[in-house]
PDB file of C-alpha atoms and ligand atoms in Angstrom:
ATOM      1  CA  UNK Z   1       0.000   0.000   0.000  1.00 88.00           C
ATOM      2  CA  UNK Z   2       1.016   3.311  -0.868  1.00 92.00           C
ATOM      3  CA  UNK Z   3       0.243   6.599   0.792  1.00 94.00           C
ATOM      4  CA  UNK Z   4      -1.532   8.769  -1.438  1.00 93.00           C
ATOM      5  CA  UNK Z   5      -0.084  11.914  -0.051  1.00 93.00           C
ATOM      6  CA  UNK Z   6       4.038  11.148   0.253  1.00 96.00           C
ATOM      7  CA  UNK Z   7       4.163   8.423  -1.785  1.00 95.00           C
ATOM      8  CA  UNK Z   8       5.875   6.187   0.786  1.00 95.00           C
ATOM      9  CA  UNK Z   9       5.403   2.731   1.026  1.00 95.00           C
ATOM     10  CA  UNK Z  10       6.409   2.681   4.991  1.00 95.00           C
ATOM     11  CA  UNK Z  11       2.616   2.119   5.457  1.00 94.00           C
ATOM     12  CA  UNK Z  12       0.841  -0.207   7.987  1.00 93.00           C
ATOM     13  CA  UNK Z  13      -3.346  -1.302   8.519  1.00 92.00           C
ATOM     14  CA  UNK Z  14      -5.095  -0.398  11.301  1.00 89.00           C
ATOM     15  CA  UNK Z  15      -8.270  -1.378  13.109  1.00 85.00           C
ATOM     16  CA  UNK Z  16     -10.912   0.962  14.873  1.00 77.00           C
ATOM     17  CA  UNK Z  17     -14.012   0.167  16.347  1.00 76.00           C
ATOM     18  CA  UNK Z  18     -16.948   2.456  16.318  1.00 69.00           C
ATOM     19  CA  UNK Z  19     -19.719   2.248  18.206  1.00 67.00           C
ATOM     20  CA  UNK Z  20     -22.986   3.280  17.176  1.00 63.00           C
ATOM     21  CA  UNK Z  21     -25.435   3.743  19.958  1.00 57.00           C
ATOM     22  CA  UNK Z  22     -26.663   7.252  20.456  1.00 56.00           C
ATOM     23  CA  UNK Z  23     -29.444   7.403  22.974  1.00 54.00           C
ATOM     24  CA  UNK Z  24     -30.469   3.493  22.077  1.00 54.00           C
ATOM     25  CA  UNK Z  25     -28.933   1.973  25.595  1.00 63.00           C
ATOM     26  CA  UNK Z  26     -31.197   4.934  27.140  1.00 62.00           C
ATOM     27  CA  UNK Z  27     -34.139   3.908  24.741  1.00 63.00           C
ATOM     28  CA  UNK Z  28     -33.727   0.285  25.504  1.00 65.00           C
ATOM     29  CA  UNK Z  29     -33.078   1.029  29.154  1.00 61.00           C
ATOM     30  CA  UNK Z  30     -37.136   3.523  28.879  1.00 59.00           C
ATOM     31  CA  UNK Z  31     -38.393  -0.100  27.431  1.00 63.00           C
ATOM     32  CA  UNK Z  32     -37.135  -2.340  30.222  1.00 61.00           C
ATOM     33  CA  UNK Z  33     -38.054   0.021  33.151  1.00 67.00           C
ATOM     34  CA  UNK Z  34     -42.024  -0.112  31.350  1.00 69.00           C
ATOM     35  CA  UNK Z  35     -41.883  -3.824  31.538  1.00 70.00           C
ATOM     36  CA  UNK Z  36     -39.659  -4.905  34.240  1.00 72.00           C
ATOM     37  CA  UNK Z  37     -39.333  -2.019  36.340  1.00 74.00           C
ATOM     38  CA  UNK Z  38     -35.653  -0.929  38.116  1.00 74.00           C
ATOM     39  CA  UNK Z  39     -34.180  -4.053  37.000  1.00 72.00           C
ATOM     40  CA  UNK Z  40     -35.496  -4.019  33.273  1.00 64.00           C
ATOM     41  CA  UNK Z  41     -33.708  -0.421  33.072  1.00 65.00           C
ATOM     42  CA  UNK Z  42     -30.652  -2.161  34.816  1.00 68.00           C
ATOM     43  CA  UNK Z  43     -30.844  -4.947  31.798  1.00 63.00           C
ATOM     44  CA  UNK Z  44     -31.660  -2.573  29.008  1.00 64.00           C
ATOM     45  CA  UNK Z  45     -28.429  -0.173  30.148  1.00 64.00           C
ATOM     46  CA  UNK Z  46     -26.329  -3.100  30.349  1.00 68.00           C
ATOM     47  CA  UNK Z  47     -27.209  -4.329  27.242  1.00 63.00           C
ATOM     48  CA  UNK Z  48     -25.588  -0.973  25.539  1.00 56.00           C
ATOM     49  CA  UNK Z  49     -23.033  -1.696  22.599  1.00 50.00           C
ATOM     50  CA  UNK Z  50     -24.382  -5.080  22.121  1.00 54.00           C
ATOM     51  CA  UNK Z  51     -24.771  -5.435  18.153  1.00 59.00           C
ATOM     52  CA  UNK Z  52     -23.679  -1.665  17.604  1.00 67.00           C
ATOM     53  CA  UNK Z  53     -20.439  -1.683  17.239  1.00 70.00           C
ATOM     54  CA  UNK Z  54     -18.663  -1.991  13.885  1.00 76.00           C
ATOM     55  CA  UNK Z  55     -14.708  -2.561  12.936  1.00 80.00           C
ATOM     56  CA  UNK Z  56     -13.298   0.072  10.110  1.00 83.00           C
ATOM     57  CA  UNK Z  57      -9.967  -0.895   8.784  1.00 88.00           C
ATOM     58  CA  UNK Z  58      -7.716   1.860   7.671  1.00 90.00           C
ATOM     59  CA  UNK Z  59      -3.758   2.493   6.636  1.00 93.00           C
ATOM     60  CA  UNK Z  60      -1.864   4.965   8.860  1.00 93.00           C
ATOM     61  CA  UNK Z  61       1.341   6.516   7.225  1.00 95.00           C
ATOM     62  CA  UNK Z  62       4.193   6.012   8.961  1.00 94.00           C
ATOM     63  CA  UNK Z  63       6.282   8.540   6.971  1.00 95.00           C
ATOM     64  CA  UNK Z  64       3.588  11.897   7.162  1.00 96.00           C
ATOM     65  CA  UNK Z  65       0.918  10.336   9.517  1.00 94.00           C
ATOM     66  CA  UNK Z  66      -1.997  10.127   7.480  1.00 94.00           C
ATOM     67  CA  UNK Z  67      -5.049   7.778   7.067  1.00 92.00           C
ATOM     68  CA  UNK Z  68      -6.640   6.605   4.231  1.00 91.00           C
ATOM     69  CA  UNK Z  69      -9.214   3.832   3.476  1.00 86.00           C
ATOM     70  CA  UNK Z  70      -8.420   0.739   2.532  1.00 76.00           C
TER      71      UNK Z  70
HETATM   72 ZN1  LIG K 101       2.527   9.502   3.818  1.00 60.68          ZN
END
């Protein structure tokens, strides 16, 4: 892989997970408390980032620092 802003091959992958969950543990968490009560909240917290998250692969140049896609 080369870097497509020095040019140097000095290049090496990289993985990052994102998460995807904004407000849905606290939505979840509304959902269990109206069924379960204190505990279903508990459960529905707790269950936050299952299923949400996803990997993204990338290059990082080691020569200027940049990252590019794959
Ligand atoms: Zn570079």
């Amino acid at each position: 892989m080369r870097c497509p802003s020095c040019g140097s091959v000095n290049c090496h992958i990289v993985e990052e997970v994102e998460s995807r969950q904004k407000g849905f543990g606290f939505f979840k968490g509304c959902c269990g408390y109206l069924i379960l009560g204190p505990i279903g909240w508990l459960c529905g917290l707790l269950g936050m980032g299952s299923g949400t998250m996803t990997k993204k692969a990338f290059w990082v140049c080691s020569h200027c620092g940049r990252k590019f896609r794959v």
